[in-house]
Amino acid sequence: MRLVLVLGDQLTAGAGALARADRASDVVVMAEVMEETTYVPHHPKKIALFLAAMRKFAAALRRDGWRVVYSRLDDRDNTGSLVGEVRRRAAEFSAETVLVTTPGEWRLRQALKALPLKVTFVEDDRFLCPQQVFRAWAQGRRVLRLEHFYRLMRRRTGLLMEGEAPAGGQWNFDRDNRKPARADLLRAPPYREDPDDVVAEVLDLVRRRFAQNFGTLDGFAFATDRSGARRALQHFLAYHLPHFGPTQDAMLAQDRFLHHSVLSAYLNLGLLTPGEVCTAAEAEWQAGRVPIGSVEGFIRQILGWREYVRGIYDLAGPGYAQKNALGHDRPLPAFYWGAPTRMACVAHVVEQTRAEAYAHHIQRLMVTGNFALLAGIAPAAVHEWYLSVYADAVEWVEAPNVIGMALFADGGILASKPYAASGAYIARMSNYCRGCYYDVHARSGPRACPFNRLYWHFLERHRSRFATNPRMVQIYRAWDRVGQTERTQIVAEAEAFLADLDSGAFV
Ligand code: FAD
Ligand code: DLZ
Ligand code: SF4
């Protein structure tokens, strides 16, 4: 007898271990366990999404003729961990071998390897870039540029290619994309589903067991099976993809989703595959319904960024999430968990995160991520926050984005310079500043935007590391042109602000 372990983010029929398994003789093991639901204080909507999707996937496998043993969180004999459940099922079925799609996370790979059973790992073939291909590409390169990797992937898959040339004559349409926020960007919400009986039962469980976690279960509207996720994809293609490019970096206080797809959780759980999403988007362009700039911008996120961060996570090895190249050690301020703050941008993003378990990329990178970078918050604490609060947060994708992209804590493996920005960026790309206590145009004085003060403070305290970075030389020149008196004042005000932050004062 052989067990086939299917994890909560491996809900894809016919992929990985399931493609190699035998439904006539193998037993599929799936388990809701306390260890996975508590290794960080996950947002209740995230827990509900995983558990509901797992239950429905197990039911779909059974309908398809598989023998599935499924542990529910409340089962009396549930051992509480994935390895515990595998051992229990191995004893129950006298199984000595386990087949599993290689877990995305190092933590689980290591835990499964340590089992006293023969565990066979099957490559996760849902990704478009096999690990070997990424390693071969990375080998011998001094810097690992997304743009180079992305072109390789366009060529490998043929997506948006016209022979050897990129469709539309350019690899990248960023110059036409990424427009600032305008009120007329306002539009209808993304795809939403009412809870059915399975979801209602899970919501009840999560409400009972995880009520103390940050985040609300109210308004849970995620799709929880493949057909729902397919409907969400169709909704995005019809209503939002045509506008994706120009709005992808914009932020609006009145609109939490803009034209983003809100498909990341479905991709990460396996309800959709990256290949099918990219192909469907390309078909919209081929049919003349979507401009090249929008479809290219969207496909780059999945074929480029998503595959690239996964390659980096694998290459970097198990210690990646503990990196702290800038030596930052400040505790995470309470406003990340919903305590009040005067900073309107941060308050908006945190409140939206609490309500939806979702924020789009620029909110994560340039508001909460940028603040943590500038203020010198300990990367491990920031990592734990991101891993907790977003429905799409699994470590292989979260850690490179947080540790590498937002915090530069990997010392520059992923980004060639920190994504540090003053309030001017947020003012240009959003309308948050209009409703803020602080003045985004002031860099000193009692109401100066904290992002402005902290930006210069960040540059000053890391001068020896960044002043010679060719992409930052101009920035240091601009800072050095500011008069000495004002520079001293800005640094002193930033330090006073950081002292307030540390003491938990209302900032
Ligand atoms: P869209 O804007 O519609 O983009 C389409 C798809 O592209 C996404 O669904 C996603 O699968 C992919 N994508 C876009 N950007 C990235 C990226 N930088 N890395 C990997 N894939 C990308 N994404 C996660 O899936 N899980 C995370 O835990 C996560 N944490 C992040 C933390 C920080 C600090 C930052 C800066 C980014 C993080 N991202 C994460 C990447 C990105 O922000 C989300 O994938 C995106 O916001 C999800 O919303 P969407 O589906 O509407 O994306
Ligand atoms: C995120 C999550 C949660 C909340 N619960 C479970 C669970 O009960 N059982 C399970 O198999 N997986 C769960 N997951 C997903 C895993 O924690 C983990 O993120 C991925 O399997 C990593 O690749
Ligand atoms: Fe954020 Fe500064 Fe704008 Fe306020 S003024 S919303 S703190 S960027």
PDB file of N, CA and C in Angstrom, residues 295-373:
ATOM      1  N   VAL A 295      -2.013  42.958 -21.625  1.00  0.00           N
ATOM      2  CA  VAL A 295      -1.797  41.508 -21.561  1.00  0.00           C
ATOM      3  C   VAL A 295      -0.330  41.197 -21.253  1.00  0.00           C
ATOM      4  N   GLU A 296       0.572  41.994 -21.803  1.00  0.00           N
ATOM      5  CA  GLU A 296       2.004  41.763 -21.516  1.00  0.00           C
ATOM      6  C   GLU A 296       2.296  42.043 -20.043  1.00  0.00           C
ATOM      7  N   GLY A 297       1.753  43.132 -19.531  1.00  0.00           N
ATOM      8  CA  GLY A 297       1.981  43.476 -18.119  1.00  0.00           C
ATOM      9  C   GLY A 297       1.475  42.379 -17.201  1.00  0.00           C
ATOM     10  N   PHE A 298       0.328  41.812 -17.547  1.00  0.00           N
ATOM     11  CA  PHE A 298      -0.261  40.759 -16.713  1.00  0.00           C
ATOM     12  C   PHE A 298       0.543  39.456 -16.813  1.00  0.00           C
ATOM     13  N   ILE A 299       0.849  39.057 -18.036  1.00  0.00           N
ATOM     14  CA  ILE A 299       1.592  37.797 -18.213  1.00  0.00           C
ATOM     15  C   ILE A 299       2.965  37.898 -17.555  1.00  0.00           C
ATOM     16  N   ARG A 300       3.578  39.077 -17.585  1.00  0.00           N
ATOM     17  CA  ARG A 300       4.898  39.227 -16.942  1.00  0.00           C
ATOM     18  C   ARG A 300       4.822  38.929 -15.445  1.00  0.00           C
ATOM     19  N   GLN A 301       3.698  39.289 -14.808  1.00  0.00           N
ATOM     20  CA  GLN A 301       3.580  39.032 -13.369  1.00  0.00           C
ATOM     21  C   GLN A 301       3.633  37.531 -13.072  1.00  0.00           C
ATOM     22  N   ILE A 302       3.020  36.755 -13.955  1.00  0.00           N
ATOM     23  CA  ILE A 302       2.910  35.313 -13.677  1.00  0.00           C
ATOM     24  C   ILE A 302       4.075  34.535 -14.291  1.00  0.00           C
ATOM     25  N   LEU A 303       4.273  34.726 -15.584  1.00  0.00           N
ATOM     26  CA  LEU A 303       5.355  33.998 -16.274  1.00  0.00           C
ATOM     27  C   LEU A 303       6.728  34.504 -15.819  1.00  0.00           C
ATOM     28  N   GLY A 304       6.805  35.786 -15.503  1.00  0.00           N
ATOM     29  CA  GLY A 304       8.057  36.377 -15.040  1.00  0.00           C
ATOM     30  C   GLY A 304       8.170  36.314 -13.530  1.00  0.00           C
ATOM     31  N   TRP A 305       7.533  37.247 -12.848  1.00  0.00           N
ATOM     32  CA  TRP A 305       7.746  37.412 -11.399  1.00  0.00           C
ATOM     33  C   TRP A 305       7.455  36.163 -10.579  1.00  0.00           C
ATOM     34  N   ARG A 306       6.319  35.542 -10.842  1.00  0.00           N
ATOM     35  CA  ARG A 306       5.927  34.404  -9.984  1.00  0.00           C
ATOM     36  C   ARG A 306       6.940  33.256 -10.119  1.00  0.00           C
ATOM     37  N   GLU A 307       7.331  32.969 -11.344  1.00  0.00           N
ATOM     38  CA  GLU A 307       8.295  31.879 -11.558  1.00  0.00           C
ATOM     39  C   GLU A 307       9.676  32.276 -11.041  1.00  0.00           C
ATOM     40  N   TYR A 308      10.007  33.534 -11.191  1.00  0.00           N
ATOM     41  CA  TYR A 308      11.326  34.045 -10.788  1.00  0.00           C
ATOM     42  C   TYR A 308      11.497  33.986  -9.267  1.00  0.00           C
ATOM     43  N   VAL A 309      10.487  34.435  -8.507  1.00  0.00           N
ATOM     44  CA  VAL A 309      10.638  34.418  -7.046  1.00  0.00           C
ATOM     45  C   VAL A 309      10.675  32.973  -6.542  1.00  0.00           C
ATOM     46  N   ARG A 310       9.974  32.098  -7.224  1.00  0.00           N
ATOM     47  CA  ARG A 310      10.010  30.698  -6.815  1.00  0.00           C
ATOM     48  C   ARG A 310      11.410  30.108  -7.050  1.00  0.00           C
ATOM     49  N   GLY A 311      12.010  30.486  -8.182  1.00  0.00           N
ATOM     50  CA  GLY A 311      13.372  30.028  -8.472  1.00  0.00           C
ATOM     51  C   GLY A 311      14.362  30.552  -7.445  1.00  0.00           C
ATOM     52  N   ILE A 312      14.213  31.810  -7.066  1.00  0.00           N
ATOM     53  CA  ILE A 312      15.127  32.412  -6.075  1.00  0.00           C
ATOM     54  C   ILE A 312      14.973  31.721  -4.717  1.00  0.00           C
ATOM     55  N   TYR A 313      13.726  31.483  -4.322  1.00  0.00           N
ATOM     56  CA  TYR A 313      13.479  30.833  -3.021  1.00  0.00           C
ATOM     57  C   TYR A 313      14.164  29.459  -2.985  1.00  0.00           C
ATOM     58  N   ASP A 314      14.038  28.709  -4.056  1.00  0.00           N
ATOM     59  CA  ASP A 314      14.661  27.376  -4.090  1.00  0.00           C
ATOM     60  C   ASP A 314      16.173  27.456  -4.087  1.00  0.00           C
ATOM     61  N   LEU A 315      16.672  28.382  -4.867  1.00  0.00           N
ATOM     62  CA  LEU A 315      18.127  28.537  -4.996  1.00  0.00           C
ATOM     63  C   LEU A 315      18.745  28.975  -3.666  1.00  0.00           C
ATOM     64  N   ALA A 316      18.059  29.857  -2.965  1.00  0.00           N
ATOM     65  CA  ALA A 316      18.626  30.448  -1.744  1.00  0.00           C
ATOM     66  C   ALA A 316      18.689  29.452  -0.590  1.00  0.00           C
ATOM     67  N   GLY A 317      17.824  28.451  -0.576  1.00  0.00           N
ATOM     68  CA  GLY A 317      17.871  27.444   0.488  1.00  0.00           C
ATOM     69  C   GLY A 317      17.077  27.837   1.711  1.00  0.00           C
ATOM     70  N   PRO A 318      17.056  26.958   2.718  1.00  0.00           N
ATOM     71  CA  PRO A 318      16.135  27.091   3.850  1.00  0.00           C
ATOM     72  C   PRO A 318      16.286  28.364   4.685  1.00  0.00           C
ATOM     73  N   GLY A 319      17.442  29.011   4.676  1.00  0.00           N
ATOM     74  CA  GLY A 319      17.619  30.148   5.595  1.00  0.00           C
ATOM     75  C   GLY A 319      17.138  31.491   5.043  1.00  0.00           C
ATOM     76  N   TYR A 320      16.545  31.495   3.868  1.00  0.00           N
ATOM     77  CA  TYR A 320      16.267  32.771   3.202  1.00  0.00           C
ATOM     78  C   TYR A 320      15.396  33.726   4.055  1.00  0.00           C
ATOM     79  N   ALA A 321      14.370  33.168   4.677  1.00  0.00           N
ATOM     80  CA  ALA A 321      13.425  34.027   5.414  1.00  0.00           C
ATOM     81  C   ALA A 321      14.050  34.634   6.673  1.00  0.00           C
ATOM     82  N   GLN A 322      15.222  34.157   7.082  1.00  0.00           N
ATOM     83  CA  GLN A 322      15.876  34.719   8.280  1.00  0.00           C
ATOM     84  C   GLN A 322      16.894  35.799   7.929  1.00  0.00           C
ATOM     85  N   LYS A 323      17.046  36.101   6.656  1.00  0.00           N
ATOM     86  CA  LYS A 323      18.094  37.060   6.270  1.00  0.00           C
ATOM     87  C   LYS A 323      17.777  38.467   6.807  1.00  0.00           C
ATOM     88  N   ASN A 324      18.862  39.205   7.107  1.00  0.00           N
ATOM     89  CA  ASN A 324      18.686  40.561   7.653  1.00  0.00           C
ATOM     90  C   ASN A 324      19.921  41.394   7.290  1.00  0.00           C
ATOM     91  N   ALA A 325      20.132  41.574   5.984  1.00  0.00           N
ATOM     92  CA  ALA A 325      21.375  42.191   5.506  1.00  0.00           C
ATOM     93  C   ALA A 325      21.569  43.613   6.023  1.00  0.00           C
ATOM     94  N   LEU A 326      20.485  44.326   6.293  1.00  0.00           N
ATOM     95  CA  LEU A 326      20.636  45.712   6.741  1.00  0.00           C
ATOM     96  C   LEU A 326      20.666  45.824   8.265  1.00  0.00           C
ATOM     97  N   GLY A 327      20.606  44.702   8.956  1.00  0.00           N
ATOM     98  CA  GLY A 327      20.707  44.708  10.421  1.00  0.00           C
ATOM     99  C   GLY A 327      19.555  45.452  11.100  1.00  0.00           C
ATOM    100  N   HIS A 328      18.364  45.369  10.540  1.00  0.00           N
ATOM    101  CA  HIS A 328      17.207  46.067  11.127  1.00  0.00           C
ATOM    102  C   HIS A 328      16.607  45.245  12.275  1.00  0.00           C
ATOM    103  N   ASP A 329      16.213  45.939  13.362  1.00  0.00           N
ATOM    104  CA  ASP A 329      15.759  45.154  14.519  1.00  0.00           C
ATOM    105  C   ASP A 329      14.600  45.776  15.294  1.00  0.00           C
ATOM    106  N   ARG A 330      13.932  46.754  14.692  1.00  0.00           N
ATOM    107  CA  ARG A 330      12.837  47.425  15.422  1.00  0.00           C
ATOM    108  C   ARG A 330      11.606  46.498  15.453  1.00  0.00           C
ATOM    109  N   PRO A 331      10.863  46.457  16.568  1.00  0.00           N
ATOM    110  CA  PRO A 331       9.648  45.618  16.578  1.00  0.00           C
ATOM    111  C   PRO A 331       8.583  46.151  15.623  1.00  0.00           C
ATOM    112  N   LEU A 332       7.711  45.270  15.196  1.00  0.00           N
ATOM    113  CA  LEU A 332       6.627  45.677  14.286  1.00  0.00           C
ATOM    114  C   LEU A 332       5.634  46.565  15.049  1.00  0.00           C
ATOM    115  N   PRO A 333       5.378  47.779  14.541  1.00  0.00           N
ATOM    116  CA  PRO A 333       4.434  48.662  15.255  1.00  0.00           C
ATOM    117  C   PRO A 333       3.035  48.046  15.327  1.00  0.00           C
ATOM    118  N   ALA A 334       2.329  48.403  16.394  1.00  0.00           N
ATOM    119  CA  ALA A 334       0.997  47.810  16.630  1.00  0.00           C
ATOM    120  C   ALA A 334       0.007  48.173  15.521  1.00  0.00           C
ATOM    121  N   PHE A 335       0.265  49.285  14.785  1.00  0.00           N
ATOM    122  CA  PHE A 335      -0.725  49.645  13.754  1.00  0.00           C
ATOM    123  C   PHE A 335      -0.753  48.636  12.610  1.00  0.00           C
ATOM    124  N   TYR A 336       0.271  47.782  12.478  1.00  0.00           N
ATOM    125  CA  TYR A 336       0.182  46.712  11.470  1.00  0.00           C
ATOM    126  C   TYR A 336      -0.925  45.716  11.831  1.00  0.00           C
ATOM    127  N   TRP A 337      -1.228  45.652  13.120  1.00  0.00           N
ATOM    128  CA  TRP A 337      -2.299  44.732  13.568  1.00  0.00           C
ATOM    129  C   TRP A 337      -3.581  45.503  13.859  1.00  0.00           C
ATOM    130  N   GLY A 338      -3.676  46.724  13.315  1.00  0.00           N
ATOM    131  CA  GLY A 338      -4.953  47.424  13.401  1.00  0.00           C
ATOM    132  C   GLY A 338      -5.026  48.550  14.414  1.00  0.00           C
ATOM    133  N   ALA A 339      -3.965  48.787  15.213  1.00  0.00           N
ATOM    134  CA  ALA A 339      -3.991  49.935  16.129  1.00  0.00           C
ATOM    135  C   ALA A 339      -4.032  51.222  15.295  1.00  0.00           C
ATOM    136  N   PRO A 340      -4.602  52.303  15.842  1.00  0.00           N
ATOM    137  CA  PRO A 340      -4.754  53.507  15.023  1.00  0.00           C
ATOM    138  C   PRO A 340      -3.424  54.165  14.655  1.00  0.00           C
ATOM    139  N   THR A 341      -3.389  54.786  13.499  1.00  0.00           N
ATOM    140  CA  THR A 341      -2.248  55.593  13.064  1.00  0.00           C
ATOM    141  C   THR A 341      -2.783  56.795  12.301  1.00  0.00           C
ATOM    142  N   ARG A 342      -2.015  57.878  12.347  1.00  0.00           N
ATOM    143  CA  ARG A 342      -2.411  59.065  11.573  1.00  0.00           C
ATOM    144  C   ARG A 342      -2.043  58.934  10.102  1.00  0.00           C
ATOM    145  N   MET A 343      -1.198  57.980   9.769  1.00  0.00           N
ATOM    146  CA  MET A 343      -0.757  57.856   8.368  1.00  0.00           C
ATOM    147  C   MET A 343      -1.898  57.232   7.553  1.00  0.00           C
ATOM    148  N   ALA A 344      -2.546  58.052   6.723  1.00  0.00           N
ATOM    149  CA  ALA A 344      -3.754  57.587   6.033  1.00  0.00           C
ATOM    150  C   ALA A 344      -3.454  56.406   5.115  1.00  0.00           C
ATOM    151  N   CYS A 345      -2.299  56.426   4.446  1.00  0.00           N
ATOM    152  CA  CYS A 345      -1.986  55.344   3.504  1.00  0.00           C
ATOM    153  C   CYS A 345      -1.876  54.008   4.245  1.00  0.00           C
ATOM    154  N   VAL A 346      -1.145  54.024   5.362  1.00  0.00           N
ATOM    155  CA  VAL A 346      -0.966  52.785   6.130  1.00  0.00           C
ATOM    156  C   VAL A 346      -2.310  52.327   6.692  1.00  0.00           C
ATOM    157  N   ALA A 347      -3.088  53.278   7.241  1.00  0.00           N
ATOM    158  CA  ALA A 347      -4.383  52.917   7.823  1.00  0.00           C
ATOM    159  C   ALA A 347      -5.287  52.273   6.771  1.00  0.00           C
ATOM    160  N   HIS A 348      -5.303  52.831   5.557  1.00  0.00           N
ATOM    161  CA  HIS A 348      -6.131  52.267   4.485  1.00  0.00           C
ATOM    162  C   HIS A 348      -5.712  50.843   4.155  1.00  0.00           C
ATOM    163  N   VAL A 349      -4.409  50.637   3.983  1.00  0.00           N
ATOM    164  CA  VAL A 349      -3.941  49.315   3.538  1.00  0.00           C
ATOM    165  C   VAL A 349      -4.170  48.280   4.642  1.00  0.00           C
ATOM    166  N   VAL A 350      -3.913  48.674   5.900  1.00  0.00           N
ATOM    167  CA  VAL A 350      -4.108  47.706   6.992  1.00  0.00           C
ATOM    168  C   VAL A 350      -5.600  47.371   7.138  1.00  0.00           C
ATOM    169  N   GLU A 351      -6.457  48.378   7.035  1.00  0.00           N
ATOM    170  CA  GLU A 351      -7.892  48.116   7.180  1.00  0.00           C
ATOM    171  C   GLU A 351      -8.397  47.214   6.045  1.00  0.00           C
ATOM    172  N   GLN A 352      -7.927  47.470   4.847  1.00  0.00           N
ATOM    173  CA  GLN A 352      -8.327  46.638   3.712  1.00  0.00           C
ATOM    174  C   GLN A 352      -7.829  45.203   3.908  1.00  0.00           C
ATOM    175  N   THR A 353      -6.618  45.080   4.443  1.00  0.00           N
ATOM    176  CA  THR A 353      -6.046  43.754   4.692  1.00  0.00           C
ATOM    177  C   THR A 353      -6.876  43.015   5.735  1.00  0.00           C
ATOM    178  N   ARG A 354      -7.266  43.724   6.782  1.00  0.00           N
ATOM    179  CA  ARG A 354      -8.101  43.128   7.829  1.00  0.00           C
ATOM    180  C   ARG A 354      -9.435  42.640   7.247  1.00  0.00           C
ATOM    181  N   ALA A 355      -9.998  43.451   6.357  1.00  0.00           N
ATOM    182  CA  ALA A 355     -11.313  43.127   5.818  1.00  0.00           C
ATOM    183  C   ALA A 355     -11.253  42.038   4.745  1.00  0.00           C
ATOM    184  N   GLU A 356     -10.236  42.075   3.893  1.00  0.00           N
ATOM    185  CA  GLU A 356     -10.255  41.244   2.685  1.00  0.00           C
ATOM    186  C   GLU A 356      -9.210  40.136   2.642  1.00  0.00           C
ATOM    187  N   ALA A 357      -8.212  40.174   3.525  1.00  0.00           N
ATOM    188  CA  ALA A 357      -7.034  39.288   3.407  1.00  0.00           C
ATOM    189  C   ALA A 357      -6.376  39.504   2.034  1.00  0.00           C
ATOM    190  N   TYR A 358      -6.501  40.720   1.535  1.00  0.00           N
ATOM    191  CA  TYR A 358      -5.968  41.053   0.205  1.00  0.00           C
ATOM    192  C   TYR A 358      -5.487  42.496   0.171  1.00  0.00           C
ATOM    193  N   ALA A 359      -4.340  42.710  -0.450  1.00  0.00           N
ATOM    194  CA  ALA A 359      -3.927  44.050  -0.868  1.00  0.00           C
ATOM    195  C   ALA A 359      -3.197  43.827  -2.178  1.00  0.00           C
ATOM    196  N   HIS A 360      -3.216  44.810  -3.046  1.00  0.00           N
ATOM    197  CA  HIS A 360      -2.523  44.559  -4.316  1.00  0.00           C
ATOM    198  C   HIS A 360      -1.045  44.912  -4.177  1.00  0.00           C
ATOM    199  N   HIS A 361      -0.317  44.661  -5.247  1.00  0.00           N
ATOM    200  CA  HIS A 361       1.141  44.662  -5.155  1.00  0.00           C
ATOM    201  C   HIS A 361       1.734  45.977  -4.648  1.00  0.00           C
ATOM    202  N   ILE A 362       1.261  47.081  -5.192  1.00  0.00           N
ATOM    203  CA  ILE A 362       1.880  48.359  -4.828  1.00  0.00           C
ATOM    204  C   ILE A 362       1.536  48.742  -3.400  1.00  0.00           C
ATOM    205  N   GLN A 363       0.362  48.355  -2.948  1.00  0.00           N
ATOM    206  CA  GLN A 363       0.041  48.585  -1.529  1.00  0.00           C
ATOM    207  C   GLN A 363       1.002  47.801  -0.636  1.00  0.00           C
ATOM    208  N   ARG A 364       1.265  46.536  -0.988  1.00  0.00           N
ATOM    209  CA  ARG A 364       2.160  45.702  -0.166  1.00  0.00           C
ATOM    210  C   ARG A 364       3.600  46.217  -0.230  1.00  0.00           C
ATOM    211  N   LEU A 365       4.006  46.644  -1.432  1.00  0.00           N
ATOM    212  CA  LEU A 365       5.411  47.023  -1.615  1.00  0.00           C
ATOM    213  C   LEU A 365       5.686  48.448  -1.137  1.00  0.00           C
ATOM    214  N   MET A 366       4.859  49.389  -1.565  1.00  0.00           N
ATOM    215  CA  MET A 366       5.209  50.799  -1.392  1.00  0.00           C
ATOM    216  C   MET A 366       4.557  51.458  -0.182  1.00  0.00           C
ATOM    217  N   VAL A 367       3.627  50.773   0.469  1.00  0.00           N
ATOM    218  CA  VAL A 367       3.053  51.351   1.689  1.00  0.00           C
ATOM    219  C   VAL A 367       3.564  50.567   2.906  1.00  0.00           C
ATOM    220  N   THR A 368       3.015  49.394   3.153  1.00  0.00           N
ATOM    221  CA  THR A 368       3.426  48.654   4.369  1.00  0.00           C
ATOM    222  C   THR A 368       4.873  48.156   4.262  1.00  0.00           C
ATOM    223  N   GLY A 369       5.278  47.731   3.063  1.00  0.00           N
ATOM    224  CA  GLY A 369       6.653  47.250   2.886  1.00  0.00           C
ATOM    225  C   GLY A 369       7.655  48.387   2.989  1.00  0.00           C
ATOM    226  N   ASN A 370       7.377  49.467   2.283  1.00  0.00           N
ATOM    227  CA  ASN A 370       8.263  50.637   2.288  1.00  0.00           C
ATOM    228  C   ASN A 370       8.398  51.212   3.690  1.00  0.00           C
ATOM    229  N   PHE A 371       7.294  51.306   4.416  1.00  0.00           N
ATOM    230  CA  PHE A 371       7.389  51.842   5.784  1.00  0.00           C
ATOM    231  C   PHE A 371       8.304  50.958   6.635  1.00  0.00           C
ATOM    232  N   ALA A 372       8.125  49.647   6.529  1.00  0.00           N
ATOM    233  CA  ALA A 372       8.941  48.715   7.339  1.00  0.00           C
ATOM    234  C   ALA A 372      10.418  48.850   6.983  1.00  0.00           C
ATOM    235  N   LEU A 373      10.702  49.029   5.703  1.00  0.00           N
ATOM    236  CA  LEU A 373      12.103  49.198   5.262  1.00  0.00           C
ATOM    237  C   LEU A 373      12.682  50.494   5.838  1.00  0.00           C
TER     238      LEU A 373
END
